[in-house]
């Protein structure tokens, strides 16, 4: 823990990544009753309502909000929920989704016309090796379609990060709430098209208390608490101090999946996780280590 980060702030960051990591188990449980796109529609509806009546719209353009809502709602979570409906296990989903770091950096470098640095190539090769192991040995834990959908969800998240950066320093909770206006219509439309009204109604009517609690947790725990606390921390500390904590998301995700869902942790899966996490660590931490050595 960096000395510049007070203990209470460190514990808050740890709570956020724990919520984000274990949330994959919650998603998997809800998908036992709800079709994935219906589930995603309900999630963003609860993010929007009733907070949209109490949280002020951030000072950004409607176009920016629409871009973020489409990319994060229909892109990231729509694809992720479809992938987790039998195509990829929660633990591996939590791992693959973190490749959004590489997509975000690649897109930012393309926009800013920056050259790829040596450590970034090493980091990417490590992560690609880990993803390749998952694709080759996935078996019942991940199908090729599940891996592809997970990577597309990570790409959507990366694109959403770029859109959010263009919005400037805003209240992230308000930003997510108002952007949900543009997440719901495409998700609802895709649910009606791909899942059908009868399946949607059957899922909602047949959902038990645990499923509805999972839906509420998506809005309250994962979004309101997670994004709100993370944005609060980033407003008070350098990004280089806070963002490496996100490396613990797949650690919590895979651990929770193993403990609560009985997801196996064979050697190939641990090796894949080690390679992806090593790539993320090199990418996030190497510039800081180099700066400290120079100092």
GROMACS .gro file of C-alpha atoms in nm:
model
  295
    1UNK     CA    1   0.000   0.000   0.000
    2UNK     CA    2   0.154   0.335  -0.102
    3UNK     CA    3   0.232   0.558   0.195
    4UNK     CA    4   0.041   0.845   0.028
    5UNK     CA    5  -0.284   0.648   0.048
    6UNK     CA    6  -0.450   0.663   0.392
    7UNK     CA    7  -0.563   0.331   0.534
    8UNK     CA    8  -0.934   0.418   0.513
    9UNK     CA    9  -0.895   0.512   0.146
   10UNK     CA   10  -0.706   0.190   0.076
   11UNK     CA   11  -0.984  -0.010   0.244
   12UNK     CA   12  -1.246   0.177   0.039
   13UNK     CA   13  -1.059   0.093  -0.284
   14UNK     CA   14  -1.029  -0.267  -0.169
   15UNK     CA   15  -1.404  -0.279  -0.102
   16UNK     CA   16  -1.476  -0.149  -0.453
   17UNK     CA   17  -1.258  -0.408  -0.630
   18UNK     CA   18  -1.404  -0.680  -0.405
   19UNK     CA   19  -1.756  -0.578  -0.509
   20UNK     CA   20  -1.657  -0.562  -0.876
   21UNK     CA   21  -1.483  -0.900  -0.860
   22UNK     CA   22  -1.747  -1.095  -0.669
   23UNK     CA   23  -2.017  -0.934  -0.884
   24UNK     CA   24  -1.946  -1.192  -1.156
   25UNK     CA   25  -2.083  -1.463  -0.927
   26UNK     CA   26  -2.393  -1.250  -0.866
   27UNK     CA   27  -2.440  -1.208  -1.242
   28UNK     CA   28  -2.410  -1.584  -1.297
   29UNK     CA   29  -2.677  -1.654  -1.035
   30UNK     CA   30  -2.923  -1.405  -1.185
   31UNK     CA   31  -2.874  -1.554  -1.532
   32UNK     CA   32  -3.020  -1.880  -1.402
   33UNK     CA   33  -3.363  -1.714  -1.420
   34UNK     CA   34  -3.335  -1.409  -1.646
   35UNK     CA   35  -3.243  -1.393  -2.016
   36UNK     CA   36  -2.914  -1.198  -2.043
   37UNK     CA   37  -3.036  -0.894  -2.238
   38UNK     CA   38  -3.349  -0.871  -2.022
   39UNK     CA   39  -3.123  -0.878  -1.716
   40UNK     CA   40  -2.904  -0.600  -1.860
   41UNK     CA   41  -3.214  -0.390  -1.938
   42UNK     CA   42  -3.340  -0.426  -1.581
   43UNK     CA   43  -2.996  -0.339  -1.443
   44UNK     CA   44  -2.974  -0.005  -1.624
   45UNK     CA   45  -3.340   0.074  -1.559
   46UNK     CA   46  -3.268   0.054  -1.185
   47UNK     CA   47  -2.956   0.267  -1.232
   48UNK     CA   48  -3.166   0.532  -1.406
   49UNK     CA   49  -3.473   0.522  -1.183
   50UNK     CA   50  -3.528   0.692  -0.949
   51UNK     CA   51  -3.183   0.859  -0.932
   52UNK     CA   52  -3.233   1.056  -1.252
   53UNK     CA   53  -3.484   1.272  -1.060
   54UNK     CA   54  -3.234   1.349  -0.782
   55UNK     CA   55  -2.891   1.357  -0.951
   56UNK     CA   56  -2.806   1.659  -1.163
   57UNK     CA   57  -2.714   1.602  -1.526
   58UNK     CA   58  -2.338   1.652  -1.566
   59UNK     CA   59  -2.219   1.940  -1.782
   60UNK     CA   60  -2.145   1.728  -2.088
   61UNK     CA   61  -2.309   1.699  -2.428
   62UNK     CA   62  -2.596   1.463  -2.494
   63UNK     CA   63  -2.383   1.307  -2.769
   64UNK     CA   64  -2.114   1.218  -2.516
   65UNK     CA   65  -2.370   1.066  -2.279
   66UNK     CA   66  -2.524   0.870  -2.566
   67UNK     CA   67  -2.187   0.732  -2.673
   68UNK     CA   68  -2.100   0.620  -2.322
   69UNK     CA   69  -2.445   0.472  -2.261
   70UNK     CA   70  -2.438   0.271  -2.583
   71UNK     CA   71  -2.083   0.143  -2.534
   72UNK     CA   72  -2.111   0.050  -2.167
   73UNK     CA   73  -2.474  -0.062  -2.165
   74UNK     CA   74  -2.534  -0.241  -2.493
   75UNK     CA   75  -2.164  -0.304  -2.559
   76UNK     CA   76  -1.987  -0.399  -2.238
   77UNK     CA   77  -2.267  -0.541  -2.024
   78UNK     CA   78  -2.494  -0.665  -2.301
   79UNK     CA   79  -2.213  -0.873  -2.451
   80UNK     CA   80  -2.080  -0.979  -2.110
   81UNK     CA   81  -2.417  -1.108  -1.990
   82UNK     CA   82  -2.472  -1.299  -2.316
   83UNK     CA   83  -2.123  -1.452  -2.284
   84UNK     CA   84  -2.186  -1.557  -1.924
   85UNK     CA   85  -2.508  -1.736  -2.021
   86UNK     CA   86  -2.329  -2.067  -2.071
   87UNK     CA   87  -2.031  -1.952  -2.281
   88UNK     CA   88  -1.774  -1.849  -2.018
   89UNK     CA   89  -1.736  -1.901  -1.644
   90UNK     CA   90  -1.755  -1.605  -1.403
   91UNK     CA   91  -1.390  -1.634  -1.302
   92UNK     CA   92  -1.256  -1.628  -1.657
   93UNK     CA   93  -1.501  -1.352  -1.752
   94UNK     CA   94  -1.362  -1.133  -1.472
   95UNK     CA   95  -1.013  -1.198  -1.606
   96UNK     CA   96  -1.075  -1.140  -1.977
   97UNK     CA   97  -1.275  -0.823  -1.913
   98UNK     CA   98  -0.965  -0.659  -1.763
   99UNK     CA   99  -0.803  -0.656  -2.107
  100UNK     CA  100  -1.000  -0.333  -2.142
  101UNK     CA  101  -0.682  -0.172  -2.008
  102UNK     CA  102  -0.497  -0.257  -2.329
  103UNK     CA  103  -0.785  -0.148  -2.551
  104UNK     CA  104  -0.811   0.182  -2.365
  105UNK     CA  105  -0.439   0.253  -2.400
  106UNK     CA  106  -0.428   0.148  -2.767
  107UNK     CA  107  -0.721   0.375  -2.851
  108UNK     CA  108  -0.572   0.666  -2.655
  109UNK     CA  109  -0.238   0.624  -2.831
  110UNK     CA  110  -0.410   0.616  -3.170
  111UNK     CA  111  -0.598   0.937  -3.090
  112UNK     CA  112  -0.286   1.112  -2.954
  113UNK     CA  113  -0.055   0.971  -3.225
  114UNK     CA  114   0.179   0.820  -2.966
  115UNK     CA  115   0.423   0.539  -3.039
  116UNK     CA  116   0.401   0.203  -2.864
  117UNK     CA  117   0.669   0.166  -2.595
  118UNK     CA  118   0.873  -0.146  -2.529
  119UNK     CA  119   0.717  -0.228  -2.193
  120UNK     CA  120   0.371  -0.201  -2.349
  121UNK     CA  121   0.463  -0.460  -2.613
  122UNK     CA  122   0.587  -0.695  -2.339
  123UNK     CA  123   0.271  -0.639  -2.135
  124UNK     CA  124   0.047  -0.707  -2.434
  125UNK     CA  125   0.235  -1.024  -2.530
  126UNK     CA  126   0.197  -1.160  -2.176
  127UNK     CA  127  -0.177  -1.092  -2.177
  128UNK     CA  128  -0.224  -1.236  -2.527
  129UNK     CA  129  -0.042  -1.553  -2.418
  130UNK     CA  130  -0.284  -1.586  -2.125
  131UNK     CA  131  -0.590  -1.534  -2.348
  132UNK     CA  132  -0.451  -1.792  -2.594
  133UNK     CA  133  -0.425  -2.049  -2.315
  134UNK     CA  134  -0.789  -1.983  -2.222
  135UNK     CA  135  -0.896  -2.022  -2.585
  136UNK     CA  136  -0.705  -2.351  -2.623
  137UNK     CA  137  -0.792  -2.512  -2.289
  138UNK     CA  138  -1.127  -2.351  -2.206
  139UNK     CA  139  -1.331  -2.667  -2.235
  140UNK     CA  140  -1.644  -2.624  -2.025
  141UNK     CA  141  -1.509  -2.303  -1.868
  142UNK     CA  142  -1.494  -2.097  -2.187
  143UNK     CA  143  -1.604  -2.158  -2.544
  144UNK     CA  144  -1.447  -1.970  -2.838
  145UNK     CA  145  -1.768  -1.767  -2.859
  146UNK     CA  146  -1.744  -1.683  -2.488
  147UNK     CA  147  -1.383  -1.565  -2.526
  148UNK     CA  148  -1.474  -1.358  -2.834
  149UNK     CA  149  -1.774  -1.197  -2.662
  150UNK     CA  150  -1.562  -1.126  -2.353
  151UNK     CA  151  -1.298  -0.953  -2.564
  152UNK     CA  152  -1.564  -0.751  -2.748
  153UNK     CA  153  -1.709  -0.649  -2.411
  154UNK     CA  154  -1.361  -0.538  -2.302
  155UNK     CA  155  -1.322  -0.343  -2.628
  156UNK     CA  156  -1.656  -0.170  -2.565
  157UNK     CA  157  -1.542  -0.082  -2.213
  158UNK     CA  158  -1.218   0.059  -2.352
  159UNK     CA  159  -1.409   0.272  -2.605
  160UNK     CA  160  -1.639   0.385  -2.323
  161UNK     CA  161  -1.335   0.490  -2.120
  162UNK     CA  162  -1.218   0.711  -2.407
  163UNK     CA  163  -1.562   0.873  -2.434
  164UNK     CA  164  -1.567   0.930  -2.056
  165UNK     CA  165  -1.221   1.091  -2.067
  166UNK     CA  166  -1.345   1.333  -2.332
  167UNK     CA  167  -1.619   1.438  -2.091
  168UNK     CA  168  -1.357   1.577  -1.853
  169UNK     CA  169  -1.379   1.581  -1.471
  170UNK     CA  170  -1.744   1.508  -1.393
  171UNK     CA  171  -1.942   1.345  -1.116
  172UNK     CA  172  -1.909   0.984  -1.228
  173UNK     CA  173  -2.225   0.868  -1.052
  174UNK     CA  174  -2.434   1.135  -1.225
  175UNK     CA  175  -2.259   1.057  -1.551
  176UNK     CA  176  -2.347   0.687  -1.530
  177UNK     CA  177  -2.706   0.759  -1.424
  178UNK     CA  178  -2.779   0.996  -1.711
  179UNK     CA  179  -2.592   0.783  -1.965
  180UNK     CA  180  -2.826   0.496  -1.874
  181UNK     CA  181  -3.095   0.684  -2.068
  182UNK     CA  182  -2.912   0.564  -2.379
  183UNK     CA  183  -2.830   0.215  -2.251
  184UNK     CA  184  -3.189   0.103  -2.200
  185UNK     CA  185  -3.343   0.147  -2.551
  186UNK     CA  186  -3.085  -0.064  -2.742
  187UNK     CA  187  -3.080  -0.332  -2.473
  188UNK     CA  188  -3.459  -0.350  -2.469
  189UNK     CA  189  -3.471  -0.360  -2.847
  190UNK     CA  190  -3.215  -0.642  -2.866
  191UNK     CA  191  -3.395  -0.832  -2.590
  192UNK     CA  192  -3.724  -0.812  -2.780
  193UNK     CA  193  -3.555  -0.916  -3.104
  194UNK     CA  194  -3.324  -1.193  -2.982
  195UNK     CA  195  -3.504  -1.323  -2.672
  196UNK     CA  196  -3.864  -1.242  -2.748
  197UNK     CA  197  -4.140  -1.097  -2.532
  198UNK     CA  198  -4.264  -1.437  -2.403
  199UNK     CA  199  -3.915  -1.533  -2.275
  200UNK     CA  200  -3.871  -1.191  -2.118
  201UNK     CA  201  -4.204  -1.213  -1.935
  202UNK     CA  202  -4.135  -1.572  -1.827
  203UNK     CA  203  -3.797  -1.471  -1.686
  204UNK     CA  204  -3.932  -1.173  -1.493
  205UNK     CA  205  -4.236  -1.359  -1.358
  206UNK     CA  206  -4.029  -1.663  -1.262
  207UNK     CA  207  -3.750  -1.469  -1.093
  208UNK     CA  208  -3.713  -1.546  -0.723
  209UNK     CA  209  -3.607  -1.311  -0.443
  210UNK     CA  210  -3.239  -1.394  -0.492
  211UNK     CA  211  -3.260  -1.296  -0.858
  212UNK     CA  212  -3.422  -0.962  -0.781
  213UNK     CA  213  -3.163  -0.894  -0.513
  214UNK     CA  214  -2.896  -0.964  -0.776
  215UNK     CA  215  -3.059  -0.712  -1.010
  216UNK     CA  216  -3.073  -0.451  -0.734
  217UNK     CA  217  -2.709  -0.523  -0.645
  218UNK     CA  218  -2.609  -0.445  -1.005
  219UNK     CA  219  -2.747  -0.096  -0.964
  220UNK     CA  220  -2.673  -0.021  -0.597
  221UNK     CA  221  -2.352  -0.211  -0.523
  222UNK     CA  222  -2.176  -0.241  -0.855
  223UNK     CA  223  -2.277   0.093  -1.007
  224UNK     CA  224  -2.374   0.345  -0.741
  225UNK     CA  225  -2.123   0.239  -0.476
  226UNK     CA  226  -1.854   0.111  -0.713
  227UNK     CA  227  -1.842   0.398  -0.962
  228UNK     CA  228  -1.918   0.659  -0.700
  229UNK     CA  229  -1.642   0.549  -0.460
  230UNK     CA  230  -1.390   0.489  -0.739
  231UNK     CA  231  -1.453   0.836  -0.884
  232UNK     CA  232  -1.424   0.987  -0.533
  233UNK     CA  233  -1.084   0.818  -0.486
  234UNK     CA  234  -0.957   0.923  -0.829
  235UNK     CA  235  -1.051   1.282  -0.750
  236UNK     CA  236  -0.827   1.275  -0.439
  237UNK     CA  237  -0.530   1.063  -0.546
  238UNK     CA  238  -0.316   1.021  -0.858
  239UNK     CA  239  -0.451   0.763  -1.102
  240UNK     CA  240  -0.120   0.574  -1.073
  241UNK     CA  241  -0.197   0.517  -0.704
  242UNK     CA  242  -0.556   0.398  -0.745
  243UNK     CA  243  -0.580   0.217  -1.078
  244UNK     CA  244  -0.334  -0.068  -0.996
  245UNK     CA  245  -0.586  -0.182  -0.735
  246UNK     CA  246  -0.804  -0.295  -1.028
  247UNK     CA  247  -0.558  -0.585  -1.071
  248UNK     CA  248  -0.737  -0.747  -0.778
  249UNK     CA  249  -1.074  -0.763  -0.960
  250UNK     CA  250  -1.002  -1.097  -1.133
  251UNK     CA  251  -0.839  -1.226  -0.813
  252UNK     CA  252  -1.167  -1.170  -0.628
  253UNK     CA  253  -1.364  -1.292  -0.928
  254UNK     CA  254  -1.183  -1.624  -0.966
  255UNK     CA  255  -1.167  -1.683  -0.591
  256UNK     CA  256  -1.539  -1.617  -0.544
  257UNK     CA  257  -1.624  -1.841  -0.839
  258UNK     CA  258  -1.414  -2.122  -0.695
  259UNK     CA  259  -1.558  -2.089  -0.342
  260UNK     CA  260  -1.923  -2.020  -0.420
  261UNK     CA  261  -1.980  -2.190  -0.755
  262UNK     CA  262  -1.722  -2.467  -0.739
  263UNK     CA  263  -1.537  -2.339  -1.046
  264UNK     CA  264  -1.219  -2.542  -1.081
  265UNK     CA  265  -0.873  -2.387  -1.079
  266UNK     CA  266  -0.661  -2.626  -1.286
  267UNK     CA  267  -0.299  -2.546  -1.369
  268UNK     CA  268  -0.379  -2.405  -1.715
  269UNK     CA  269  -0.629  -2.159  -1.569
  270UNK     CA  270  -0.386  -2.039  -1.302
  271UNK     CA  271  -0.115  -2.003  -1.568
  272UNK     CA  272  -0.348  -1.801  -1.791
  273UNK     CA  273  -0.448  -1.581  -1.499
  274UNK     CA  274  -0.084  -1.530  -1.405
  275UNK     CA  275   0.009  -1.424  -1.758
  276UNK     CA  276  -0.282  -1.181  -1.797
  277UNK     CA  277  -0.225  -1.030  -1.453
  278UNK     CA  278   0.149  -1.005  -1.521
  279UNK     CA  279   0.074  -0.818  -1.841
  280UNK     CA  280  -0.162  -0.581  -1.662
  281UNK     CA  281   0.092  -0.529  -1.383
  282UNK     CA  282   0.375  -0.448  -1.625
  283UNK     CA  283   0.153  -0.205  -1.815
  284UNK     CA  284   0.029  -0.024  -1.504
  285UNK     CA  285   0.331  -0.034  -1.276
  286UNK     CA  286   0.639  -0.018  -1.501
  287UNK     CA  287   0.621   0.359  -1.573
  288UNK     CA  288   0.588   0.427  -1.201
  289UNK     CA  289   0.878   0.195  -1.113
  290UNK     CA  290   1.095   0.358  -1.378
  291UNK     CA  291   1.009   0.705  -1.246
  292UNK     CA  292   1.098   0.600  -0.891
  293UNK     CA  293   1.430   0.454  -1.007
  294UNK     CA  294   1.511   0.774  -1.196
  295UNK     CA  295   1.428   0.981  -0.888
   0.00000   0.00000   0.00000
